[in-house]
Amino acid sequence: IGIIRDRIEEEDCKFGFILDGFPRTLVQAKALDKLLKEEGACVTKVVELQVPDEVLEERICGRWIHKKSGRSYHVKFAPPKSMKVDGSGKPVPESMKDDETGEPLMQRPDDTASALKKRLASYHNETVPILNHYQPNGVVSGVNANQGMDGVWGEVLGALERGGK
């Protein structure tokens, strides 16, 4: 909370700020509320990006990266040219190479189905109560993030408008 307090006291936060991925727990949300109240402020918008768990699994578990450059690939949406699949349709790891350098791609350790299961359990157990905490204040807006980028962006902008929902 101290880091947040220090940051929001900066000049560029005078008229508002966005916290991305914070608070993550109800304890943090209540500490944020207390901090803002001391400043005569409060949380005015909470935007929840809504995506079904099974869609998240497809998106996250299909990601591969080229570590040196940060280039990102996806087995369904942006596969590397070198990708080959096995009999069950899964990519052959040895075939996953960067399009520009031919160097091997990697998956982040937290981009696996088992890691995602833990992350989703944490989300449902720790983050959903934050939404419930702010819901009575009328500041929570759900955004359908299971659509194209333009649609998501339009909904986010609408949610952030004064009086937006």
Tab-separated table of N, CA and C in Angstrom:
chain	number	residue	atom	x	y	z
A	1	ILE	N	0.841	-1.199	0.000
A	1	ILE	CA	0.000	0.000	0.000
A	1	ILE	C	0.878	1.251	0.000
A	2	GLY	N	2.026	1.178	0.673
A	2	GLY	CA	2.933	2.325	0.717
A	2	GLY	C	3.396	2.739	-0.667
A	3	ILE	N	3.666	1.761	-1.514
A	3	ILE	CA	4.098	2.049	-2.891
A	3	ILE	C	2.981	2.771	-3.639
A	4	ILE	N	1.746	2.294	-3.457
A	4	ILE	CA	0.592	2.926	-4.117
A	4	ILE	C	0.444	4.350	-3.607
A	5	ARG	N	0.523	4.548	-2.273
A	5	ARG	CA	0.384	5.890	-1.698
A	5	ARG	C	1.415	6.831	-2.297
A	6	ASP	N	2.683	6.392	-2.323
A	6	ASP	CA	3.745	7.242	-2.856
A	6	ASP	C	3.493	7.598	-4.319
A	7	ARG	N	3.054	6.611	-5.095
A	7	ARG	CA	2.869	6.841	-6.528
A	7	ARG	C	1.708	7.795	-6.808
A	8	ILE	N	0.586	7.614	-6.093
A	8	ILE	CA	-0.582	8.452	-6.410
A	8	ILE	C	-0.445	9.879	-5.884
A	9	GLU	N	0.576	10.132	-5.105
A	9	GLU	CA	0.849	11.507	-4.670
A	9	GLU	C	1.609	12.299	-5.732
A	10	GLU	N	2.057	11.616	-6.791
A	10	GLU	CA	2.782	12.289	-7.873
A	10	GLU	C	1.826	13.211	-8.644
A	11	GLU	N	2.412	14.238	-9.242
A	11	GLU	CA	1.642	15.276	-9.961
A	11	GLU	C	0.737	14.687	-11.048
A	12	ASP	N	1.228	13.671	-11.776
A	12	ASP	CA	0.448	13.143	-12.893
A	12	ASP	C	-0.778	12.334	-12.441
A	13	CYS	N	-0.940	12.119	-11.142
A	13	CYS	CA	-2.109	11.401	-10.622
A	13	CYS	C	-3.132	12.353	-9.992
A	14	LYS	N	-2.864	13.638	-10.122
A	14	LYS	CA	-3.704	14.652	-9.468
A	14	LYS	C	-5.181	14.534	-9.850
A	15	PHE	N	-5.445	14.186	-11.104
A	15	PHE	CA	-6.828	14.126	-11.573
A	15	PHE	C	-7.348	12.705	-11.723
A	16	GLY	N	-6.593	11.734	-11.236
A	16	GLY	CA	-7.032	10.343	-11.296
A	16	GLY	C	-5.920	9.425	-11.752
A	17	PHE	N	-6.160	8.147	-11.605
A	17	PHE	CA	-5.152	7.143	-11.962
A	17	PHE	C	-5.855	5.807	-12.124
A	18	ILE	N	-5.166	4.895	-12.785
A	18	ILE	CA	-5.677	3.542	-13.004
A	18	ILE	C	-4.723	2.568	-12.326
A	19	LEU	N	-5.279	1.658	-11.559
A	19	LEU	CA	-4.506	0.578	-10.951
A	19	LEU	C	-4.832	-0.688	-11.738
A	20	ASP	N	-3.832	-1.305	-12.336
A	20	ASP	CA	-4.026	-2.511	-13.135
A	20	ASP	C	-3.566	-3.714	-12.325
A	21	GLY	N	-4.513	-4.573	-11.953
A	21	GLY	CA	-4.166	-5.771	-11.204
A	21	GLY	C	-4.007	-5.546	-9.714
A	22	PHE	N	-4.451	-4.408	-9.227
A	22	PHE	CA	-4.409	-4.122	-7.800
A	22	PHE	C	-5.703	-3.415	-7.424
A	23	PRO	N	-6.303	-3.770	-6.354
A	23	PRO	CA	-5.933	-4.777	-5.354
A	23	PRO	C	-6.253	-6.189	-5.840
A	24	ARG	N	-5.547	-7.163	-5.285
A	24	ARG	CA	-5.767	-8.571	-5.635
A	24	ARG	C	-6.480	-9.344	-4.539
A	25	THR	N	-6.567	-8.766	-3.347
A	25	THR	CA	-7.264	-9.428	-2.235
A	25	THR	C	-8.194	-8.429	-1.558
A	26	LEU	N	-9.142	-8.940	-0.807
A	26	LEU	CA	-10.080	-8.086	-0.088
A	26	LEU	C	-9.353	-7.246	0.960
A	27	VAL	N	-8.341	-7.808	1.597
A	27	VAL	CA	-7.545	-7.062	2.578
A	27	VAL	C	-6.891	-5.854	1.903
A	28	GLN	N	-6.330	-6.057	0.701
A	28	GLN	CA	-5.721	-4.944	-0.027
A	28	GLN	C	-6.771	-3.921	-0.437
A	29	ALA	N	-7.952	-4.381	-0.838
A	29	ALA	CA	-9.034	-3.459	-1.238
A	29	ALA	C	-9.434	-2.571	-0.064
A	30	LYS	N	-9.563	-3.167	1.108
A	30	LYS	CA	-9.950	-2.387	2.285
A	30	LYS	C	-8.845	-1.417	2.689
A	31	ALA	N	-7.590	-1.820	2.538
A	31	ALA	CA	-6.469	-0.917	2.833
A	31	ALA	C	-6.447	0.236	1.825
A	32	LEU	N	-6.743	-0.061	0.569
A	32	LEU	CA	-6.821	0.986	-0.455
A	32	LEU	C	-7.950	1.950	-0.131
A	33	ASP	N	-9.102	1.432	0.251
A	33	ASP	CA	-10.239	2.285	0.624
A	33	ASP	C	-9.840	3.241	1.748
A	34	LYS	N	-9.160	2.707	2.750
A	34	LYS	CA	-8.735	3.517	3.905
A	34	LYS	C	-7.760	4.606	3.463
A	35	LEU	N	-6.789	4.226	2.634
A	35	LEU	CA	-5.810	5.186	2.119
A	35	LEU	C	-6.510	6.309	1.354
A	36	LEU	N	-7.412	5.942	0.453
A	36	LEU	CA	-8.103	6.948	-0.357
A	36	LEU	C	-9.001	7.836	0.495
A	37	LYS	N	-9.648	7.250	1.478
A	37	LYS	CA	-10.529	8.026	2.364
A	37	LYS	C	-9.729	9.104	3.094
A	38	GLU	N	-8.503	8.764	3.511
A	38	GLU	CA	-7.635	9.746	4.179
A	38	GLU	C	-7.324	10.926	3.267
A	39	GLU	N	-7.371	10.682	1.967
A	39	GLU	CA	-7.101	11.727	0.975
A	39	GLU	C	-8.386	12.394	0.492
A	40	GLY	N	-9.528	11.985	1.055
A	40	GLY	CA	-10.815	12.540	0.629
A	40	GLY	C	-11.274	11.986	-0.699
A	41	ALA	N	-10.833	10.783	-1.027
A	41	ALA	CA	-11.167	10.170	-2.317
A	41	ALA	C	-11.743	8.778	-2.080
A	42	CYS	N	-12.103	8.122	-3.177
A	42	CYS	CA	-12.598	6.747	-3.102
A	42	CYS	C	-12.436	6.099	-4.477
A	43	VAL	N	-12.589	4.789	-4.506
A	43	VAL	CA	-12.565	4.066	-5.785
A	43	VAL	C	-13.814	4.460	-6.554
A	44	THR	N	-13.629	4.902	-7.806
A	44	THR	CA	-14.779	5.348	-8.601
A	44	THR	C	-15.118	4.406	-9.754
A	45	LYS	N	-14.195	3.549	-10.130
A	45	LYS	CA	-14.453	2.598	-11.218
A	45	LYS	C	-13.690	1.312	-10.942
A	46	VAL	N	-14.345	0.190	-11.176
A	46	VAL	CA	-13.709	-1.120	-11.161
A	46	VAL	C	-14.150	-1.793	-12.455
A	47	VAL	N	-13.194	-2.159	-13.296
A	47	VAL	CA	-13.507	-2.791	-14.572
A	47	VAL	C	-13.046	-4.246	-14.513
A	48	GLU	N	-14.000	-5.141	-14.679
A	48	GLU	CA	-13.691	-6.569	-14.694
A	48	GLU	C	-13.707	-7.063	-16.135
A	49	LEU	N	-12.581	-7.586	-16.589
A	49	LEU	CA	-12.506	-8.184	-17.923
A	49	LEU	C	-12.995	-9.619	-17.794
A	50	GLN	N	-14.133	-9.909	-18.406
A	50	GLN	CA	-14.782	-11.206	-18.252
A	50	GLN	C	-14.476	-12.124	-19.433
A	51	VAL	N	-13.865	-13.266	-19.110
A	51	VAL	CA	-13.530	-14.276	-20.110
A	51	VAL	C	-13.791	-15.637	-19.475
A	52	PRO	N	-14.520	-16.520	-20.162
A	52	PRO	CA	-14.737	-17.852	-19.602
A	52	PRO	C	-13.406	-18.567	-19.344
A	53	ASP	N	-13.359	-19.346	-18.266
A	53	ASP	CA	-12.125	-20.046	-17.894
A	53	ASP	C	-11.565	-20.887	-19.037
A	54	GLU	N	-12.441	-21.569	-19.775
A	54	GLU	CA	-11.952	-22.441	-20.845
A	54	GLU	C	-11.313	-21.641	-21.984
A	55	VAL	N	-11.777	-20.430	-22.203
A	55	VAL	CA	-11.179	-19.563	-23.224
A	55	VAL	C	-9.807	-19.093	-22.743
A	56	LEU	N	-9.726	-18.770	-21.459
A	56	LEU	CA	-8.422	-18.385	-20.901
A	56	LEU	C	-7.412	-19.502	-21.057
A	57	GLU	N	-7.850	-20.730	-20.831
A	57	GLU	CA	-6.925	-21.858	-20.969
A	57	GLU	C	-6.384	-21.936	-22.391
A	58	GLU	N	-7.272	-21.794	-23.370
A	58	GLU	CA	-6.829	-21.841	-24.766
A	58	GLU	C	-5.843	-20.701	-25.061
A	59	ARG	N	-6.172	-19.494	-24.591
A	59	ARG	CA	-5.324	-18.332	-24.864
A	59	ARG	C	-3.963	-18.452	-24.177
A	60	ILE	N	-3.978	-18.807	-22.909
A	60	ILE	CA	-2.746	-18.789	-22.128
A	60	ILE	C	-1.861	-19.998	-22.417
A	61	CYS	N	-2.458	-21.175	-22.484
A	61	CYS	CA	-1.650	-22.382	-22.683
A	61	CYS	C	-1.126	-22.503	-24.111
A	62	GLY	N	-1.636	-21.689	-25.010
A	62	GLY	CA	-1.155	-21.706	-26.393
A	62	GLY	C	-0.042	-20.709	-26.674
A	63	ARG	N	0.355	-19.946	-25.640
A	63	ARG	CA	1.378	-18.905	-25.848
A	63	ARG	C	2.788	-19.499	-25.842
A	64	TRP	N	3.603	-19.019	-26.736
A	64	TRP	CA	5.028	-19.355	-26.802
A	64	TRP	C	5.773	-18.044	-27.042
A	65	ILE	N	6.957	-17.915	-26.478
A	65	ILE	CA	7.719	-16.667	-26.657
A	65	ILE	C	9.157	-16.945	-27.071
A	66	HIS	N	9.727	-15.959	-27.749
A	66	HIS	CA	11.161	-15.954	-28.040
A	66	HIS	C	11.774	-15.091	-26.952
A	67	LYS	N	12.502	-15.738	-26.057
A	67	LYS	CA	12.946	-15.065	-24.835
A	67	LYS	C	13.808	-13.837	-25.116
A	68	LYS	N	14.764	-13.948	-26.044
A	68	LYS	CA	15.696	-12.836	-26.300
A	68	LYS	C	14.996	-11.582	-26.805
A	69	SER	N	14.064	-11.749	-27.736
A	69	SER	CA	13.422	-10.584	-28.362
A	69	SER	C	12.087	-10.226	-27.718
A	70	GLY	N	11.467	-11.187	-27.051
A	70	GLY	CA	10.139	-10.948	-26.493
A	70	GLY	C	9.021	-11.188	-27.500
A	71	ARG	N	9.387	-11.608	-28.735
A	71	ARG	CA	8.340	-11.889	-29.723
A	71	ARG	C	7.428	-12.980	-29.187
A	72	SER	N	6.147	-12.812	-29.471
A	72	SER	CA	5.140	-13.709	-28.921
A	72	SER	C	4.430	-14.446	-30.054
A	73	TYR	N	4.152	-15.718	-29.808
A	73	TYR	CA	3.443	-16.555	-30.773
A	73	TYR	C	2.291	-17.243	-30.049
A	74	HIS	N	1.356	-17.774	-30.828
A	74	HIS	CA	0.260	-18.549	-30.256
A	74	HIS	C	-0.050	-19.684	-31.224
A	75	VAL	N	-0.223	-20.886	-30.683
A	75	VAL	CA	-0.421	-22.051	-31.545
A	75	VAL	C	-1.656	-21.939	-32.434
A	76	LYS	N	-2.669	-21.180	-32.007
A	76	LYS	CA	-3.882	-21.035	-32.814
A	76	LYS	C	-3.950	-19.697	-33.538
A	77	PHE	N	-3.599	-18.617	-32.849
A	77	PHE	CA	-3.823	-17.277	-33.384
A	77	PHE	C	-2.636	-16.678	-34.124
A	78	ALA	N	-1.424	-17.108	-33.794
A	78	ALA	CA	-0.223	-16.572	-34.450
A	78	ALA	C	0.904	-17.596	-34.354
A	79	PRO	N	0.738	-18.740	-35.028
A	79	PRO	CA	1.758	-19.791	-34.907
A	79	PRO	C	3.046	-19.432	-35.645
A	80	PRO	N	4.183	-19.938	-35.135
A	80	PRO	CA	5.412	-19.734	-35.883
A	80	PRO	C	5.343	-20.563	-37.174
A	81	LYS	N	6.053	-20.132	-38.194
A	81	LYS	CA	6.034	-20.838	-39.483
A	81	LYS	C	6.535	-22.273	-39.347
A	82	SER	N	7.394	-22.511	-38.369
A	82	SER	CA	8.020	-23.827	-38.195
A	82	SER	C	7.140	-24.846	-37.470
A	83	MET	N	6.022	-24.419	-36.921
A	83	MET	CA	5.231	-25.300	-36.056
A	83	MET	C	4.735	-26.549	-36.773
A	84	LYS	N	4.973	-27.689	-36.126
A	84	LYS	CA	4.433	-28.964	-36.576
A	84	LYS	C	3.580	-29.506	-35.433
A	85	VAL	N	2.549	-30.280	-35.777
A	85	VAL	CA	1.675	-30.838	-34.744
A	85	VAL	C	1.777	-32.355	-34.739
A	86	ASP	N	1.523	-32.927	-33.562
A	86	ASP	CA	1.548	-34.384	-33.446
A	86	ASP	C	0.179	-34.950	-33.819
A	87	GLY	N	-0.008	-36.236	-33.651
A	87	GLY	CA	-1.246	-36.913	-34.024
A	87	GLY	C	-2.479	-36.398	-33.303
A	88	SER	N	-2.278	-35.805	-32.109
A	88	SER	CA	-3.432	-35.282	-31.374
A	88	SER	C	-3.665	-33.795	-31.631
A	89	GLY	N	-2.878	-33.229	-32.547
A	89	GLY	CA	-3.064	-31.822	-32.903
A	89	GLY	C	-2.300	-30.848	-32.024
A	90	LYS	N	-1.499	-31.369	-31.106
A	90	LYS	CA	-0.706	-30.495	-30.227
A	90	LYS	C	0.620	-30.173	-30.896
A	91	PRO	N	1.156	-28.961	-30.662
A	91	PRO	CA	2.424	-28.613	-31.291
A	91	PRO	C	3.572	-29.485	-30.770
A	92	VAL	N	4.476	-29.832	-31.664
A	92	VAL	CA	5.684	-30.560	-31.289
A	92	VAL	C	6.664	-29.516	-30.768
A	93	PRO	N	7.018	-29.569	-29.467
A	93	PRO	CA	7.873	-28.521	-28.877
A	93	PRO	C	9.150	-28.234	-29.663
A	94	GLU	N	9.799	-29.269	-30.168
A	94	GLU	CA	11.054	-29.074	-30.905
A	94	GLU	C	10.871	-28.296	-32.206
A	95	SER	N	9.627	-28.243	-32.698
A	95	SER	CA	9.359	-27.530	-33.954
A	95	SER	C	9.064	-26.047	-33.727
A	96	MET	N	8.944	-25.640	-32.478
A	96	MET	CA	8.564	-24.259	-32.164
A	96	MET	C	9.807	-23.376	-32.211
A	97	LYS	N	9.980	-22.669	-33.329
A	97	LYS	CA	11.161	-21.824	-33.558
A	97	LYS	C	10.730	-20.411	-33.927
A	98	ASP	N	11.536	-19.457	-33.524
A	98	ASP	CA	11.292	-18.051	-33.845
A	98	ASP	C	11.372	-17.848	-35.352
A	99	ASP	N	10.406	-17.138	-35.923
A	99	ASP	CA	10.370	-16.903	-37.367
A	99	ASP	C	11.594	-16.147	-37.869
A	100	GLU	N	12.124	-15.234	-37.068
A	100	GLU	CA	13.238	-14.399	-37.530
A	100	GLU	C	14.601	-15.027	-37.319
A	101	THR	N	14.801	-15.687	-36.183
A	101	THR	CA	16.143	-16.197	-35.862
A	101	THR	C	16.259	-17.707	-35.973
A	102	GLY	N	15.142	-18.419	-35.972
A	102	GLY	CA	15.177	-19.875	-35.972
A	102	GLY	C	15.516	-20.459	-34.608
A	103	GLU	N	15.663	-19.586	-33.601
A	103	GLU	CA	15.985	-20.049	-32.254
A	103	GLU	C	14.742	-20.646	-31.599
A	104	PRO	N	14.945	-21.561	-30.636
A	104	PRO	CA	13.804	-22.207	-29.978
A	104	PRO	C	12.917	-21.204	-29.228
A	105	LEU	N	11.622	-21.491	-29.262
A	105	LEU	CA	10.663	-20.729	-28.469
A	105	LEU	C	10.473	-21.450	-27.144
A	106	MET	N	9.908	-20.744	-26.182
A	106	MET	CA	9.647	-21.357	-24.878
A	106	MET	C	8.266	-20.961	-24.382
A	107	GLN	N	7.756	-21.763	-23.465
A	107	GLN	CA	6.528	-21.402	-22.769
A	107	GLN	C	6.910	-20.994	-21.364
A	108	ARG	N	6.294	-19.925	-20.873
A	108	ARG	CA	6.546	-19.512	-19.491
A	108	ARG	C	6.025	-20.610	-18.568
A	109	PRO	N	6.690	-20.805	-17.437
A	109	PRO	CA	6.254	-21.848	-16.503
A	109	PRO	C	4.817	-21.675	-16.011
A	110	ASP	N	4.328	-20.427	-15.974
A	110	ASP	CA	2.960	-20.217	-15.506
A	110	ASP	C	1.931	-20.239	-16.640
A	111	ASP	N	2.364	-20.621	-17.835
A	111	ASP	CA	1.448	-20.737	-18.970
A	111	ASP	C	1.062	-22.194	-19.227
A	112	THR	N	1.005	-22.996	-18.183
A	112	THR	CA	0.606	-24.391	-18.306
A	112	THR	C	-0.800	-24.564	-17.733
A	113	ALA	N	-1.451	-25.673	-18.102
A	113	ALA	CA	-2.810	-25.923	-17.622
A	113	ALA	C	-2.850	-26.033	-16.103
A	114	SER	N	-1.850	-26.691	-15.504
A	114	SER	CA	-1.869	-26.848	-14.044
A	114	SER	C	-1.642	-25.515	-13.337
A	115	ALA	N	-0.720	-24.700	-13.861
A	115	ALA	CA	-0.481	-23.378	-13.264
A	115	ALA	C	-1.713	-22.489	-13.435
A	116	LEU	N	-2.348	-22.571	-14.597
A	116	LEU	CA	-3.542	-21.766	-14.844
A	116	LEU	C	-4.664	-22.157	-13.881
A	117	LYS	N	-4.805	-23.452	-13.627
A	117	LYS	CA	-5.832	-23.921	-12.692
A	117	LYS	C	-5.652	-23.250	-11.326
A	118	LYS	N	-4.408	-23.163	-10.855
A	118	LYS	CA	-4.109	-22.515	-9.576
A	118	LYS	C	-4.411	-21.015	-9.646
A	119	ARG	N	-4.027	-20.390	-10.755
A	119	ARG	CA	-4.271	-18.954	-10.913
A	119	ARG	C	-5.762	-18.648	-10.934
A	120	LEU	N	-6.534	-19.493	-11.609
A	120	LEU	CA	-7.978	-19.281	-11.670
A	120	LEU	C	-8.631	-19.517	-10.309
A	121	ALA	N	-8.162	-20.522	-9.578
A	121	ALA	CA	-8.693	-20.766	-8.234
A	121	ALA	C	-8.421	-19.551	-7.351
A	122	SER	N	-7.218	-19.011	-7.463
A	122	SER	CA	-6.857	-17.815	-6.700
A	122	SER	C	-7.758	-16.646	-7.094
A	123	TYR	N	-7.988	-16.480	-8.390
A	123	TYR	CA	-8.855	-15.408	-8.867
A	123	TYR	C	-10.258	-15.555	-8.259
A	124	HIS	N	-10.826	-16.746	-8.371
A	124	HIS	CA	-12.191	-16.940	-7.878
A	124	HIS	C	-12.271	-16.785	-6.358
A	125	ASN	N	-11.238	-17.199	-5.646
A	125	ASN	CA	-11.250	-17.135	-4.182
A	125	ASN	C	-10.875	-15.767	-3.625
A	126	GLU	N	-9.996	-15.038	-4.319
A	126	GLU	CA	-9.477	-13.790	-3.768
A	126	GLU	C	-9.945	-12.537	-4.491
A	127	THR	N	-10.126	-12.625	-5.797
A	127	THR	CA	-10.475	-11.426	-6.557
A	127	THR	C	-11.983	-11.211	-6.641
A	128	VAL	N	-12.752	-12.265	-6.808
A	128	VAL	CA	-14.207	-12.112	-6.883
A	128	VAL	C	-14.761	-11.406	-5.643
A	129	PRO	N	-14.262	-11.701	-4.425
A	129	PRO	CA	-14.760	-10.947	-3.258
A	129	PRO	C	-14.510	-9.437	-3.355
A	130	ILE	N	-13.483	-9.026	-4.086
A	130	ILE	CA	-13.229	-7.592	-4.285
A	130	ILE	C	-14.371	-6.988	-5.114
A	131	LEU	N	-14.784	-7.710	-6.138
A	131	LEU	CA	-15.901	-7.232	-6.960
A	131	LEU	C	-17.153	-7.113	-6.104
A	132	ASN	N	-17.386	-8.112	-5.269
A	132	ASN	CA	-18.550	-8.087	-4.379
A	132	ASN	C	-18.456	-6.928	-3.377
A	133	HIS	N	-17.249	-6.599	-2.954
A	133	HIS	CA	-17.016	-5.495	-2.013
A	133	HIS	C	-17.407	-4.148	-2.637
A	134	TYR	N	-17.056	-3.957	-3.916
A	134	TYR	CA	-17.322	-2.673	-4.574
A	134	TYR	C	-18.690	-2.611	-5.254
A	135	GLN	N	-19.321	-3.747	-5.478
A	135	GLN	CA	-20.614	-3.797	-6.175
A	135	GLN	C	-21.667	-2.871	-5.550
A	136	PRO	N	-21.844	-2.866	-4.212
A	136	PRO	CA	-22.875	-1.991	-3.627
A	136	PRO	C	-22.649	-0.504	-3.889
A	137	ASN	N	-21.411	-0.124	-4.205
A	137	ASN	CA	-21.107	1.282	-4.488
A	137	ASN	C	-21.456	1.666	-5.921
A	138	GLY	N	-21.850	0.671	-6.730
A	138	GLY	CA	-22.229	0.950	-8.119
A	138	GLY	C	-21.073	1.318	-9.023
A	139	VAL	N	-19.866	0.885	-8.680
A	139	VAL	CA	-18.693	1.289	-9.465
A	139	VAL	C	-18.120	0.158	-10.317
A	140	VAL	N	-18.700	-1.040	-10.222
A	140	VAL	CA	-18.172	-2.199	-10.952
A	140	VAL	C	-18.827	-2.307	-12.318
A	141	SER	N	-17.999	-2.416	-13.349
A	141	SER	CA	-18.479	-2.636	-14.715
A	141	SER	C	-17.820	-3.896	-15.260
A	142	GLY	N	-18.633	-4.769	-15.835
A	142	GLY	CA	-18.103	-5.955	-16.492
A	142	GLY	C	-17.896	-5.667	-17.962
A	143	VAL	N	-16.765	-6.114	-18.493
A	143	VAL	CA	-16.457	-5.950	-19.909
A	143	VAL	C	-16.301	-7.336	-20.521
A	144	ASN	N	-17.022	-7.588	-21.600
A	144	ASN	CA	-16.893	-8.862	-22.310
A	144	ASN	C	-15.550	-8.863	-23.040
A	145	ALA	N	-14.574	-9.558	-22.463
A	145	ALA	CA	-13.244	-9.621	-23.074
A	145	ALA	C	-13.107	-10.845	-23.966
A	146	ASN	N	-14.218	-11.493	-24.256
A	146	ASN	CA	-14.220	-12.652	-25.148
A	146	ASN	C	-14.722	-12.219	-26.528
A	147	GLN	N	-14.071	-11.185	-27.051
A	147	GLN	CA	-14.406	-10.636	-28.363
A	147	GLN	C	-13.146	-9.985	-28.921
A	148	GLY	N	-13.236	-9.424	-30.093
A	148	GLY	CA	-12.077	-8.776	-30.709
A	148	GLY	C	-11.600	-7.574	-29.902
A	149	MET	N	-10.343	-7.183	-30.158
A	149	MET	CA	-9.733	-6.079	-29.402
A	149	MET	C	-10.523	-4.786	-29.500
A	150	ASP	N	-11.055	-4.478	-30.673
A	150	ASP	CA	-11.819	-3.235	-30.835
A	150	ASP	C	-13.068	-3.235	-29.959
A	151	GLY	N	-13.742	-4.382	-29.885
A	151	GLY	CA	-14.924	-4.488	-29.047
A	151	GLY	C	-14.594	-4.340	-27.571
A	152	VAL	N	-13.510	-4.998	-27.140
A	152	VAL	CA	-13.087	-4.900	-25.739
A	152	VAL	C	-12.731	-3.460	-25.418
A	153	TRP	N	-11.945	-2.837	-26.283
A	153	TRP	CA	-11.505	-1.457	-26.048
A	153	TRP	C	-12.708	-0.519	-25.962
A	154	GLY	N	-13.668	-0.704	-26.846
A	154	GLY	CA	-14.874	0.132	-26.815
A	154	GLY	C	-15.626	-0.017	-25.499
A	155	GLU	N	-15.748	-1.250	-25.014
A	155	GLU	CA	-16.441	-1.473	-23.741
A	155	GLU	C	-15.657	-0.893	-22.564
A	156	VAL	N	-14.321	-1.023	-22.602
A	156	VAL	CA	-13.499	-0.453	-21.523
A	156	VAL	C	-13.670	1.063	-21.497
A	157	LEU	N	-13.580	1.705	-22.650
A	157	LEU	CA	-13.767	3.155	-22.711
A	157	LEU	C	-15.150	3.553	-22.189
A	158	GLY	N	-16.174	2.795	-22.560
A	158	GLY	CA	-17.520	3.080	-22.068
A	158	GLY	C	-17.612	2.937	-20.559
A	159	ALA	N	-16.948	1.924	-20.021
A	159	ALA	CA	-16.976	1.705	-18.575
A	159	ALA	C	-16.251	2.832	-17.821
A	160	LEU	N	-15.248	3.425	-18.452
A	160	LEU	CA	-14.480	4.468	-17.800
A	160	LEU	C	-15.084	5.866	-17.929
A	161	GLU	N	-16.080	6.026	-18.800
A	161	GLU	CA	-16.742	7.320	-18.946
A	161	GLU	C	-17.442	7.698	-17.654
A	162	ARG	N	-17.568	8.975	-17.429
A	162	ARG	CA	-18.338	9.416	-16.258
A	162	ARG	C	-19.746	8.879	-16.379
A	163	GLY	N	-20.186	8.217	-15.349
A	163	GLY	CA	-21.518	7.624	-15.377
A	163	GLY	C	-21.593	6.367	-16.220
A	164	GLY	N	-20.459	5.911	-16.781
A	164	GLY	CA	-20.436	4.730	-17.640
A	164	GLY	C	-20.693	3.453	-16.872
A	165	LYS	N	-21.220	2.476	-17.570
A	165	LYS	CA	-21.491	1.166	-16.950
A	165	LYS	C	-21.032	0.064	-17.843
